[in-house]
Each structure stands twice: as C-alpha cells, then as structure tokens.
Amino acid sequence: MSNILVGVTGGIAAYKSAYLVREFVRAGHNVKVMMTKKAESFVSHTTFEALSLNPVLRENNTPTPISHIDYSSWADVCIIAPATANTIGKINAGIADNELLSTILALKCPLVLAPAMNTNMYSNTIVQENIRSLQSKGIYMILPASGLLACQTEGEGKMQDPDIIAEKVLNILNSENDLSLKIENDMLSGLTILITAGPTKEYIDPVRYITNKSSGKMGYALAEEAYKMGANVILISGEVNIKSDIPNIQKIVSAEDMYNAFLSFYNEADIIIMAAAVADYFPVYENKKIKKNDNELVLHLQKTKDILSYAGTHKKENQVLVGFAAETNNMEEYAKQKLEKKKADIIAANDVSRKDIGFDSIDNEITLFFADGSITHTGKQSKQDIAKIILAESAILHSEKNK
Ligand code: CTP
C-alpha cells in the first residue's frame, strides 16, 4: 500500500480526477488530494474528500499550518491531473505562488504530470518547451490523447483516461520500489570492488596542466556506499576536494598513473567500476616552463591508454565491469556503442548537458545499459542513492556470473 498524492488544477478534465482517486483507493492505496482555487470552480473539494477519505489541501483552507510540507513528505508518488499549461509553466520555472505549487517544490518522491488543455495551447512552443524541459529534469509525463475536446475543437490536449493514468502511476511507483528493494545492506560483503574516481591532470610543463570538470562525487559516493555495504574497496582517485574514511585510496595525478595503479589491483577485484573522467589525450611534457615567445603555441597531444577498454579485454569471466558514459546528445546510441566497444557488462550513462545533474551537482540521473540489452532508469536521485542502485545491480550480476 502506497501514499498517493493527487493534485488537481483548473481544467474541465478535473471531473475525471474523481475517477482517478477512486481507482487508487480501490487498488488499496492511501490517497490525499490537493486542489488549486481554479480547480474548485470545476469540481467541489467535497467530492474528493468523500472519495479519498482525507481532508483536501485547498488554497484558502489548509488542513495544517504547514500542509505543503506535511503532504509532500507523506507522498510516495505525486500525480497532477489535469496539469494545466499555467501549472506546467510555473513548475518549470520553480514558482510556488499557491499551496499546490509549494507542495510540488518540496516533494522528494517521483512527480507525474498528466497535461490537459486546448489543442492550440498544447501545441504552443512555450508549452512544448516547458514539457520537454520538465521531462529532462526527471519529471514523468503522461501526454494527452487526441479527440474531441470540451471546447468543441478536435485535436491533441485531451487528458488520458483515469484508468490509463492510474496504471502508469502505479508502474512508476513499482519500478522505483523495485530498484530500492534490490538493495540489501550487506550485499557486497566479502567482495572486492575497485573504483576509479575524479579527474586526471595532464601536465604540459612544471606549472601548467590540462584537466576536466569532474568533482569525483559520483566515484566517492560509490566507494563510500560499497564500503558501508561490506565491500573491500580499492579507490583509485584523481585530485579531488573530498574527505573520505575509505582505508585504501590510491591517489594519482595523470591518466598514466591511473592506468599503472589499475594494473596493480584489477586482478583481485570482483567488481570494477570506472567512474573517473580520464583524459583522452595528454600533452608531450616540457621539462622547463614554456616561455611565451610566439603568438601561437601548438600543443602536441597523444592518446592516453583507455583503462576501461583494457579492463574489458582482460576481464576474467566472473568479474563485473561497469563503465560510465557522459553524453550531451544521442545518449542511448553512444552508451550502447561503448558497451560493445569496451566489452563492459554495464554502462552507466548520464546527460552532462543538464545543469541539475552530473559533474559538480549533488544529484544525478543515470540510465544503466546492460550487455544483455536490458535498460534501467534510476530517475533523479542523490549521488548516494544512485551509487546504491549501481552497486546493487553489479552485485546481482556478479552473483549470476558466479553461480
Ligand atoms: N575511461 C578510461 N580510460 C580512458 C578514458 C576513459 O577508463 N583513458 C573510462 C571512463 O572512466 C569511463 C568511460 O571510459 O568509464 C568513458 O568512456 P570514454 O570513451 O572516455 O568516453 P568519452 O571520452 O566520452 O568518449 P567519446 O569521446 O568517444 O564520447
């Protein structure tokens, strides 16, 4: 039984949300409803209180003084149906000028939107951009259907039927629960896990170097969580600004150092996770500081050794190898290519063009591509929770390989 928060905003489809609430209650879930003022001009809050058996969070009549916090922390999933163009735009802009929007901003659970509006409004570029932007932030959309709308126009914008919305919301809830159910506290005990983390630094001369934006947070989250789950952790780390109690940290500077450290330890690892942002090229090193003599300076770069590829070709049958793919576009295609080319078991791919996840942020959102063709989306979560999912999936694969 889960806690489902249903948000109703001001559109004629609000009457269908009564059926949605009834579907959830019939399926045995706890349901609470929140409504905007406009929504109440379409359907009375009494209808929702009778169906949900709970007080409705209303604009001018909140059940408690801090209902937006109480309702948001109570929810396991939140569905806004119908979601008007106005509410969609405000969520995307982070606006919290009513109780429903304030509750949404405080949510820690998955958020699902079921847009409903007139066809011209729905096809408006601004609305479409808002929808895409929210999807890229990990918010689920149950896109509208086509049909005859209440305004007597024919086209896209009709809210999906309540039974379809209910089924999709419950699927989202189950898939997120499945991932967390897979995690057991001691599932890595007795296993050795080698993790690479952080950036590499490639010196040009004694005072200058080339590096990248990696903070090392994802790799360290993996190492810390693996350690808590009972693993013997070997962390090979580039220079980062993170304090850690992991006993075995091999500190390195360059890609060459990381490769050498890797060679010393990879044989004893059961699971190898390559979260480091290793330089693809290094400059030919000048022993003395380069002087600025000419207008132009040409740096000659050579390819570094690809550690993940090396691990893939030298992998023992019972070892699990996980690589990362940081992509700005065509994520699925490139991740699948990497999986095959580098002979990894799992590629953890993320979209580094997004500002809310990746490099220096605390959250991340990863899609795991498995060698058997299956795919798992983590949704946006803290790097610690993402780390637990990656570790759990690796441990499951390891036990399958070692049956
Ligand atoms: N990697 C590595 N050794 C390198 C380069 C990368 O082990 N010399 C690992 C990273 O730790 C990561 C994965 O390979 O797990 C990333 O693959 P990579 O080919 O570096 O990705 P991109 O550099 O993004 O590749 P491309 O430029 O082809 O997109």
CSV table of C-alpha atoms and ligand atoms in Angstrom, one decimal:
chain,number,residue,atom,x,y,z
A,1,MET,CA,0.0,0.0,0.0
A,2,SER,CA,1.5,3.4,-1.0
A,3,ASN,CA,0.7,7.0,-0.3
A,4,ILE,CA,-0.5,8.7,-3.5
A,5,LEU,CA,-0.9,12.5,-3.7
A,6,VAL,CA,-3.2,13.6,-6.4
A,7,GLY,CA,-3.1,17.3,-7.5
A,8,VAL,CA,-6.0,18.8,-9.4
A,9,THR,CA,-5.6,22.1,-11.3
A,10,GLY,CA,-8.2,24.2,-13.1
A,11,GLY,CA,-9.3,22.4,-16.3
A,12,ILE,CA,-12.6,20.8,-17.2
A,13,ALA,CA,-10.8,17.4,-17.0
A,14,ALA,CA,-10.8,17.9,-13.2
A,15,TYR,CA,-14.0,15.8,-13.1
A,16,LYS,CA,-12.1,12.8,-14.4
A,17,SER,CA,-9.7,13.0,-11.5
A,18,ALA,CA,-12.5,11.9,-9.2
A,19,TYR,CA,-12.4,8.6,-11.1
A,20,LEU,CA,-8.6,8.6,-10.7
A,21,VAL,CA,-8.8,8.9,-7.0
A,22,ARG,CA,-11.4,6.1,-6.9
A,23,GLU,CA,-9.1,3.9,-8.9
A,24,PHE,CA,-6.2,4.4,-6.4
A,25,VAL,CA,-8.5,3.9,-3.4
A,26,ARG,CA,-10.0,0.7,-4.9
A,27,ALA,CA,-6.4,-0.6,-5.5
A,28,GLY,CA,-5.9,-0.3,-1.8
A,29,HIS,CA,-3.7,2.8,-1.6
A,30,ASN,CA,-3.9,5.8,0.7
A,31,VAL,CA,-4.8,8.9,-1.3
A,32,LYS,CA,-4.7,12.6,-0.5
A,33,VAL,CA,-5.8,15.4,-2.8
A,34,MET,CA,-4.7,19.0,-3.2
A,35,MET,CA,-6.6,21.4,-5.4
A,36,THR,CA,-6.0,24.9,-6.8
A,37,LYS,CA,-8.6,27.6,-6.4
A,38,LYS,CA,-9.5,27.3,-10.2
A,39,ALA,CA,-9.9,23.5,-9.9
A,40,GLU,CA,-12.6,24.1,-7.2
A,41,SER,CA,-14.6,26.0,-9.8
A,42,PHE,CA,-14.9,22.8,-11.8
A,43,VAL,CA,-15.4,20.2,-9.0
A,44,SER,CA,-16.1,20.6,-5.3
A,45,HIS,CA,-13.5,19.6,-2.8
A,46,THR,CA,-16.2,17.6,-1.0
A,47,THR,CA,-16.2,15.1,-3.9
A,48,PHE,CA,-12.5,14.4,-3.4
A,49,GLU,CA,-12.8,14.3,0.4
A,50,ALA,CA,-15.6,11.7,0.1
A,51,LEU,CA,-13.6,9.6,-2.3
A,52,SER,CA,-10.2,9.8,-0.7
A,53,LEU,CA,-11.4,9.8,2.9
A,54,ASN,CA,-8.9,12.5,3.7
A,55,PRO,CA,-9.0,16.3,4.0
A,56,VAL,CA,-8.2,18.1,0.8
A,57,LEU,CA,-5.3,20.6,0.7
A,58,ARG,CA,-7.1,23.7,-0.6
A,59,GLU,CA,-5.8,27.2,-1.4
A,60,ASN,CA,-7.6,29.1,1.4
A,61,ASN,CA,-8.3,26.2,3.7
A,62,THR,CA,-5.2,24.1,4.6
A,63,PRO,CA,-5.6,21.1,6.9
A,64,THR,CA,-2.5,22.2,8.9
A,65,PRO,CA,-0.4,25.4,9.0
A,66,ILE,CA,2.4,23.7,7.1
A,67,SER,CA,0.3,21.4,4.9
A,68,HIS,CA,2.6,21.8,1.9
A,69,ILE,CA,5.4,20.2,3.9
A,70,ASP,CA,3.2,17.6,5.5
A,71,TYR,CA,1.6,16.5,2.2
A,72,SER,CA,4.9,16.5,0.3
A,73,SER,CA,6.8,14.4,2.8
A,74,TRP,CA,3.8,12.0,3.2
A,75,ALA,CA,3.7,11.1,-0.6
A,76,ASP,CA,5.4,8.1,-2.2
A,77,VAL,CA,4.3,9.5,-5.6
A,78,CYS,CA,2.5,12.6,-6.8
A,79,ILE,CA,0.3,12.9,-9.9
A,80,ILE,CA,-1.0,16.2,-11.1
A,81,ALA,CA,-4.1,15.5,-13.2
A,82,PRO,CA,-5.2,17.6,-15.0
A,83,ALA,CA,-2.0,19.6,-15.3
A,84,THR,CA,-2.8,23.0,-16.9
A,85,ALA,CA,-0.4,25.0,-19.1
A,86,ASN,CA,-0.2,27.5,-16.3
A,87,THR,CA,0.8,25.0,-13.7
A,88,ILE,CA,3.3,23.2,-16.0
A,89,GLY,CA,4.9,26.6,-16.8
A,90,LYS,CA,5.1,27.5,-13.1
A,91,ILE,CA,6.6,24.2,-12.1
A,92,ASN,CA,9.2,24.5,-14.8
A,93,ALA,CA,10.1,28.0,-13.5
A,94,GLY,CA,10.2,26.9,-9.9
A,95,ILE,CA,7.3,29.2,-8.9
A,96,ALA,CA,5.5,28.4,-5.7
A,97,ASP,CA,2.7,31.0,-5.5
A,98,ASN,CA,-0.1,28.6,-4.4
A,99,GLU,CA,-0.4,25.7,-2.0
A,100,LEU,CA,-0.2,23.1,-4.7
A,101,LEU,CA,2.9,24.5,-6.3
A,102,SER,CA,4.6,24.9,-2.9
A,103,THR,CA,3.9,21.3,-2.2
A,104,ILE,CA,5.4,20.2,-5.5
A,105,LEU,CA,8.6,22.2,-4.8
A,106,ALA,CA,9.0,20.4,-1.5
A,107,LEU,CA,8.5,16.8,-3.0
A,108,LYS,CA,11.1,14.2,-2.6
A,109,CYS,CA,9.2,11.5,-4.4
A,110,PRO,CA,8.6,11.0,-8.2
A,111,LEU,CA,6.3,13.6,-9.8
A,112,VAL,CA,4.0,12.7,-12.7
A,113,LEU,CA,2.1,15.2,-14.8
A,114,ALA,CA,-1.0,14.5,-17.0
A,115,PRO,CA,-1.3,17.7,-19.1
A,116,ALA,CA,-4.8,18.6,-20.4
A,117,MET,CA,-5.6,21.7,-22.4
A,118,ASN,CA,-6.9,23.2,-25.6
A,119,THR,CA,-5.1,22.0,-28.8
A,120,ASN,CA,-3.7,25.4,-29.6
A,121,MET,CA,-2.4,25.9,-26.1
A,122,TYR,CA,-0.9,22.4,-26.1
A,123,SER,CA,0.9,22.9,-29.4
A,124,ASN,CA,2.3,26.3,-28.3
A,125,THR,CA,6.1,26.3,-28.5
A,126,ILE,CA,6.4,27.6,-24.9
A,127,VAL,CA,4.2,24.8,-23.5
A,128,GLN,CA,6.1,22.2,-25.5
A,129,GLU,CA,9.4,23.6,-24.4
A,130,ASN,CA,8.2,23.5,-20.7
A,131,ILE,CA,7.1,19.9,-21.1
A,132,ARG,CA,10.4,18.8,-22.6
A,133,SER,CA,12.4,20.7,-20.0
A,134,LEU,CA,10.5,19.1,-17.2
A,135,GLN,CA,11.0,15.6,-18.8
A,136,SER,CA,14.7,16.3,-19.0
A,137,LYS,CA,14.6,17.1,-15.2
A,138,GLY,CA,13.2,13.6,-14.5
A,139,ILE,CA,9.6,14.5,-14.2
A,140,TYR,CA,7.3,11.9,-15.7
A,141,MET,CA,4.7,13.0,-18.3
A,142,ILE,CA,1.5,11.1,-19.3
A,143,LEU,CA,1.0,13.0,-22.5
A,144,PRO,CA,-2.6,13.9,-23.6
A,145,ALA,CA,-4.6,12.0,-26.2
A,146,SER,CA,-6.3,13.3,-29.3
A,147,GLY,CA,-10.0,13.6,-29.6
A,148,LEU,CA,-12.9,16.0,-29.3
A,149,LEU,CA,-12.1,18.5,-26.5
A,150,ALA,CA,-14.6,20.2,-24.2
A,151,CYS,CA,-14.1,23.4,-26.2
A,152,GLN,CA,-15.5,21.5,-29.2
A,153,THR,CA,-12.2,21.5,-31.1
A,154,GLU,CA,-10.7,18.3,-32.3
A,155,GLY,CA,-7.0,17.6,-31.6
A,156,GLU,CA,-4.4,16.8,-29.1
A,157,GLY,CA,-4.8,18.0,-25.5
A,158,LYS,CA,-7.4,15.6,-24.0
A,159,MET,CA,-6.3,14.2,-20.7
A,160,GLN,CA,-5.7,10.5,-20.7
A,161,ASP,CA,-8.4,8.3,-19.3
A,162,PRO,CA,-8.1,7.8,-15.5
A,163,ASP,CA,-7.6,4.1,-15.7
A,164,ILE,CA,-4.6,4.7,-18.1
A,165,ILE,CA,-3.2,7.3,-15.7
A,166,ALA,CA,-3.7,5.1,-12.7
A,167,GLU,CA,-1.9,2.2,-14.4
A,168,LYS,CA,1.1,4.4,-15.4
A,169,VAL,CA,1.4,6.0,-12.0
A,170,LEU,CA,1.4,2.6,-10.3
A,171,ASN,CA,4.0,1.3,-12.8
A,172,ILE,CA,6.3,4.2,-12.0
A,173,LEU,CA,5.8,3.6,-8.3
A,174,ASN,CA,6.6,-0.1,-8.7
A,175,SER,CA,9.7,0.3,-10.8
A,176,GLU,CA,11.1,2.9,-8.3
A,177,ASN,CA,10.3,0.5,-5.4
A,178,ASP,CA,11.8,-2.5,-7.3
A,179,LEU,CA,15.1,-0.7,-7.6
A,180,SER,CA,15.3,0.2,-3.9
A,181,LEU,CA,14.1,-3.4,-2.9
A,182,LYS,CA,17.1,-4.8,-4.7
A,183,ILE,CA,19.4,-3.1,-2.3
A,184,GLU,CA,20.4,-5.1,0.8
A,185,ASN,CA,22.7,-3.7,3.4
A,186,ASP,CA,25.3,-6.4,3.3
A,187,MET,CA,25.1,-7.5,-0.3
A,188,LEU,CA,28.7,-6.7,-1.1
A,189,SER,CA,30.2,-8.3,1.9
A,190,GLY,CA,33.2,-10.4,1.0
A,191,LEU,CA,33.6,-8.8,-2.4
A,192,THR,CA,36.5,-6.6,-3.6
A,193,ILE,CA,35.4,-3.6,-5.5
A,194,LEU,CA,37.8,-1.4,-7.5
A,195,ILE,CA,36.5,2.1,-8.2
A,196,THR,CA,38.2,4.9,-10.2
A,197,ALA,CA,37.1,8.4,-9.4
A,198,GLY,CA,37.7,12.1,-10.2
A,199,PRO,CA,39.6,13.9,-12.9
A,200,THR,CA,43.1,13.3,-14.2
A,201,LYS,CA,45.6,16.1,-14.6
A,202,GLU,CA,47.9,16.1,-17.6
A,203,TYR,CA,50.9,18.3,-17.1
A,204,ILE,CA,52.1,20.4,-20.0
A,205,ASP,CA,55.2,21.8,-18.2
A,206,PRO,CA,56.1,22.1,-14.5
A,207,VAL,CA,53.4,24.7,-13.8
A,208,ARG,CA,50.6,24.1,-16.3
A,209,TYR,CA,48.2,21.2,-16.9
A,210,ILE,CA,45.0,20.1,-18.7
A,211,THR,CA,42.2,18.7,-16.6
A,212,ASN,CA,38.4,18.4,-16.6
A,213,LYS,CA,35.3,19.4,-14.6
A,214,SER,CA,34.9,16.1,-12.7
A,215,SER,CA,34.4,16.6,-8.9
A,216,GLY,CA,34.8,12.9,-8.0
A,217,LYS,CA,31.5,13.0,-6.1
A,218,MET,CA,29.9,10.1,-8.0
A,219,GLY,CA,33.0,7.9,-7.7
A,220,TYR,CA,33.4,8.7,-4.0
A,221,ALA,CA,29.7,8.1,-3.4
A,222,LEU,CA,30.2,4.6,-5.0
A,223,ALA,CA,33.2,3.9,-2.8
A,224,GLU,CA,31.5,5.1,0.4
A,225,GLU,CA,28.3,3.1,-0.2
A,226,ALA,CA,30.2,0.0,-1.3
A,227,TYR,CA,32.3,0.2,2.0
A,228,LYS,CA,29.0,0.5,4.0
A,229,MET,CA,27.6,-2.5,2.2
A,230,GLY,CA,30.6,-4.6,3.4
A,231,ALA,CA,32.9,-4.5,0.4
A,232,ASN,CA,36.7,-4.4,0.5
A,233,VAL,CA,37.1,-1.1,-1.5
A,234,ILE,CA,40.1,0.0,-3.6
A,235,LEU,CA,39.6,3.5,-4.7
A,236,ILE,CA,41.9,5.0,-7.3
A,237,SER,CA,41.4,8.7,-7.2
A,238,GLY,CA,42.4,11.7,-9.1
A,239,GLU,CA,42.9,15.0,-7.2
A,240,VAL,CA,39.6,15.9,-5.6
A,241,ASN,CA,38.3,18.1,-2.8
A,242,ILE,CA,36.6,15.3,-0.8
A,243,LYS,CA,37.5,13.9,2.6
A,244,SER,CA,36.9,10.2,2.9
A,245,ASP,CA,37.5,7.5,5.5
A,246,ILE,CA,37.9,4.7,2.9
A,247,PRO,CA,41.1,2.9,4.1
A,248,ASN,CA,42.5,2.1,0.7
A,249,ILE,CA,42.7,5.2,-1.5
A,250,GLN,CA,45.4,5.2,-4.2
A,251,LYS,CA,45.9,8.9,-5.1
A,252,ILE,CA,47.1,9.5,-8.6
A,253,VAL,CA,47.6,12.6,-10.8
A,254,SER,CA,47.6,11.6,-14.5
A,255,ALA,CA,45.9,9.0,-16.7
A,256,GLU,CA,49.2,7.2,-16.9
A,257,ASP,CA,49.3,7.0,-13.1
A,258,MET,CA,45.7,5.7,-13.0
A,259,TYR,CA,46.5,3.1,-15.6
A,260,ASN,CA,49.5,1.9,-13.6
A,261,ALA,CA,47.6,1.8,-10.3
A,262,PHE,CA,44.8,-0.1,-12.1
A,263,LEU,CA,47.3,-2.7,-13.3
A,264,SER,CA,48.4,-3.3,-9.7
A,265,PHE,CA,44.9,-4.0,-8.4
A,266,TYR,CA,42.5,-5.1,-11.1
A,267,ASN,CA,43.2,-8.8,-10.7
A,268,GLU,CA,41.9,-9.0,-7.2
A,269,ALA,CA,38.7,-7.2,-8.0
A,270,ASP,CA,35.3,-8.9,-8.2
A,271,ILE,CA,33.6,-5.7,-9.5
A,272,ILE,CA,35.3,-2.9,-11.3
A,273,ILE,CA,33.5,0.5,-11.6
A,274,MET,CA,35.2,3.1,-13.7
A,275,ALA,CA,33.7,6.4,-12.7
A,276,ALA,CA,36.8,8.6,-13.3
A,277,ALA,CA,36.9,11.2,-16.0
A,278,VAL,CA,40.2,10.1,-17.5
A,279,ALA,CA,41.8,12.5,-20.0
A,280,ASP,CA,41.6,11.1,-23.5
A,281,TYR,CA,44.8,12.9,-24.6
A,282,PHE,CA,48.0,14.1,-22.8
A,283,PRO,CA,50.5,16.7,-23.9
A,284,VAL,CA,54.1,16.0,-24.6
A,285,TYR,CA,55.7,17.2,-21.4
A,286,GLU,CA,58.2,20.0,-21.4
A,287,ASN,CA,60.7,19.8,-18.5
A,288,LYS,CA,61.1,23.6,-18.4
A,289,LYS,CA,58.4,26.2,-18.1
A,290,ILE,CA,57.3,27.1,-21.6
A,291,LYS,CA,58.1,30.8,-22.4
A,292,LYS,CA,55.6,33.0,-24.3
A,293,ASN,CA,57.8,33.7,-27.3
A,294,ASP,CA,55.5,33.4,-30.2
A,295,ASN,CA,51.9,34.5,-31.0
A,296,GLU,CA,50.8,30.9,-31.3
A,297,LEU,CA,51.6,27.9,-29.2
A,298,VAL,CA,50.9,24.4,-30.6
A,299,LEU,CA,50.5,21.6,-28.0
A,300,HIS,CA,51.0,18.1,-29.3
A,301,LEU,CA,48.7,15.6,-27.7
A,302,GLN,CA,48.9,11.9,-27.6
A,303,LYS,CA,46.2,9.4,-26.8
A,304,THR,CA,46.1,8.1,-23.2
A,305,LYS,CA,45.6,4.4,-22.6
A,306,ASP,CA,41.9,3.5,-22.3
A,307,ILE,CA,41.8,1.8,-19.0
A,308,LEU,CA,38.2,0.7,-19.4
A,309,SER,CA,39.0,-1.0,-22.8
A,310,TYR,CA,42.0,-2.7,-21.2
A,311,ALA,CA,39.8,-3.9,-18.4
A,312,GLY,CA,37.2,-5.2,-20.9
A,313,THR,CA,39.7,-7.2,-22.9
A,314,HIS,CA,41.5,-8.6,-19.9
A,315,LYS,CA,38.3,-9.2,-17.8
A,316,LYS,CA,38.0,-12.6,-16.1
A,317,GLU,CA,34.7,-14.4,-16.7
A,318,ASN,CA,33.5,-13.9,-13.1
A,319,GLN,CA,34.4,-10.2,-12.9
A,320,VAL,CA,31.8,-7.5,-13.4
A,321,LEU,CA,32.9,-4.4,-15.3
A,322,VAL,CA,31.0,-1.1,-15.2
A,323,GLY,CA,31.9,1.9,-17.3
A,324,PHE,CA,30.5,5.4,-17.4
A,325,ALA,CA,29.4,7.5,-20.4
A,326,ALA,CA,29.0,11.2,-20.1
A,327,GLU,CA,27.0,12.3,-23.1
A,328,THR,CA,25.4,15.6,-24.3
A,329,ASN,CA,23.3,14.0,-27.0
A,330,ASN,CA,22.3,10.6,-28.5
A,331,MET,CA,22.8,9.1,-25.1
A,332,GLU,CA,21.3,5.6,-25.8
A,333,GLU,CA,23.2,5.1,-29.1
A,334,TYR,CA,26.6,6.2,-27.7
A,335,ALA,CA,26.2,4.3,-24.5
A,336,LYS,CA,25.3,1.1,-26.4
A,337,GLN,CA,28.4,1.6,-28.7
A,338,LYS,CA,30.6,2.0,-25.6
A,339,LEU,CA,29.1,-1.2,-24.0
A,340,GLU,CA,30.1,-3.2,-27.1
A,341,LYS,CA,33.4,-1.5,-27.9
A,342,LYS,CA,34.8,-1.6,-24.4
A,343,LYS,CA,33.4,-5.0,-23.6
A,344,ALA,CA,31.7,-3.8,-20.4
A,345,ASP,CA,28.8,-5.5,-18.6
A,346,ILE,CA,27.1,-2.3,-17.7
A,347,ILE,CA,27.4,1.3,-19.0
A,348,ALA,CA,26.0,4.0,-16.6
A,349,ALA,CA,25.1,6.9,-18.9
A,350,ASN,CA,24.2,10.4,-17.9
A,351,ASP,CA,23.3,13.6,-19.7
A,352,VAL,CA,26.0,16.1,-18.9
A,353,SER,CA,24.3,18.9,-20.8
A,354,ARG,CA,21.8,19.1,-17.9
A,355,LYS,CA,22.8,21.7,-15.2
A,356,ASP,CA,20.8,20.0,-12.4
A,357,ILE,CA,22.7,16.7,-12.5
A,358,GLY,CA,26.2,15.4,-13.4
A,359,PHE,CA,29.6,17.0,-12.8
A,360,ASP,CA,29.6,19.1,-9.6
A,361,SER,CA,26.0,18.7,-8.6
A,362,ILE,CA,24.7,16.6,-5.6
A,363,ASP,CA,22.1,14.8,-7.7
A,364,ASN,CA,22.5,12.6,-10.7
A,365,GLU,CA,20.2,10.6,-13.0
A,366,ILE,CA,21.6,7.6,-14.7
A,367,THR,CA,20.4,5.1,-17.3
A,368,LEU,CA,22.0,1.7,-17.0
A,369,PHE,CA,22.6,-0.2,-20.2
A,370,PHE,CA,23.3,-3.9,-19.7
A,371,ALA,CA,25.1,-6.2,-22.1
A,372,ASP,CA,22.0,-8.4,-22.3
A,373,GLY,CA,20.1,-5.4,-23.8
A,374,SER,CA,18.1,-4.5,-20.7
A,375,ILE,CA,17.9,-0.9,-19.5
A,376,THR,CA,17.2,0.6,-16.1
A,377,HIS,CA,16.4,4.3,-15.4
A,378,THR,CA,17.2,5.5,-11.9
A,379,GLY,CA,15.3,8.7,-12.0
A,380,LYS,CA,16.8,11.8,-10.5
A,381,GLN,CA,18.3,11.0,-7.0
A,382,SER,CA,21.2,11.9,-4.8
A,383,LYS,CA,24.5,10.5,-5.9
A,384,GLN,CA,24.5,8.3,-2.8
A,385,ASP,CA,21.2,6.7,-3.8
A,386,ILE,CA,22.3,6.3,-7.5
A,387,ALA,CA,25.5,4.7,-6.2
A,388,LYS,CA,23.4,2.1,-4.2
A,389,ILE,CA,21.5,1.2,-7.3
A,390,ILE,CA,24.6,0.8,-9.4
A,391,LEU,CA,26.2,-1.3,-6.7
A,392,ALA,CA,23.1,-3.5,-6.2
A,393,GLU,CA,22.8,-4.1,-9.9
A,394,SER,CA,26.6,-5.0,-10.1
A,395,ALA,CA,26.3,-7.3,-7.1
A,396,ILE,CA,23.3,-9.1,-8.7
A,397,LEU,CA,25.2,-9.6,-12.0
A,398,HIS,CA,28.2,-10.8,-10.0
A,399,SER,CA,26.2,-13.5,-8.2
A,400,GLU,CA,24.7,-14.6,-11.6
A,401,LYS,CA,28.1,-14.9,-13.1
A,402,ASN,CA,29.4,-16.8,-10.1
A,403,LYS,CA,26.5,-19.3,-9.8
B,1,CTP,N1,38.0,5.7,-19.5
B,1,CTP,C1,39.1,5.0,-19.1
B,1,CTP,N2,40.3,5.4,-19.6
B,1,CTP,C2,40.4,6.4,-20.5
B,1,CTP,C3,39.3,7.1,-20.9
B,1,CTP,C4,38.1,6.7,-20.4
B,1,CTP,O1,39.0,4.1,-18.3
B,1,CTP,N3,41.6,6.7,-21.0
B,1,CTP,C5,36.7,5.3,-18.9
B,1,CTP,C6,36.0,6.3,-18.0
B,1,CTP,O2,36.3,6.1,-16.7
B,1,CTP,C7,34.5,6.0,-18.3
B,1,CTP,C8,34.5,5.6,-19.7
B,1,CTP,O3,35.8,5.1,-20.0
B,1,CTP,O4,34.1,4.8,-17.5
B,1,CTP,C9,34.2,6.7,-20.6
B,1,CTP,O5,34.4,6.4,-21.9
B,1,CTP,P1,35.1,7.4,-22.9
B,1,CTP,O6,35.4,6.7,-24.2
B,1,CTP,O7,36.2,8.2,-22.3
B,1,CTP,O8,34.0,8.4,-23.1
B,1,CTP,P2,34.2,9.6,-23.9
B,1,CTP,O9,35.6,10.2,-23.6
B,1,CTP,O10,33.1,10.5,-23.5
B,1,CTP,O11,34.2,9.0,-25.3
B,1,CTP,P3,33.9,9.8,-26.6
B,1,CTP,O12,34.8,10.9,-26.6
B,1,CTP,O13,34.1,8.8,-27.6
B,1,CTP,O14,32.4,10.1,-26.4
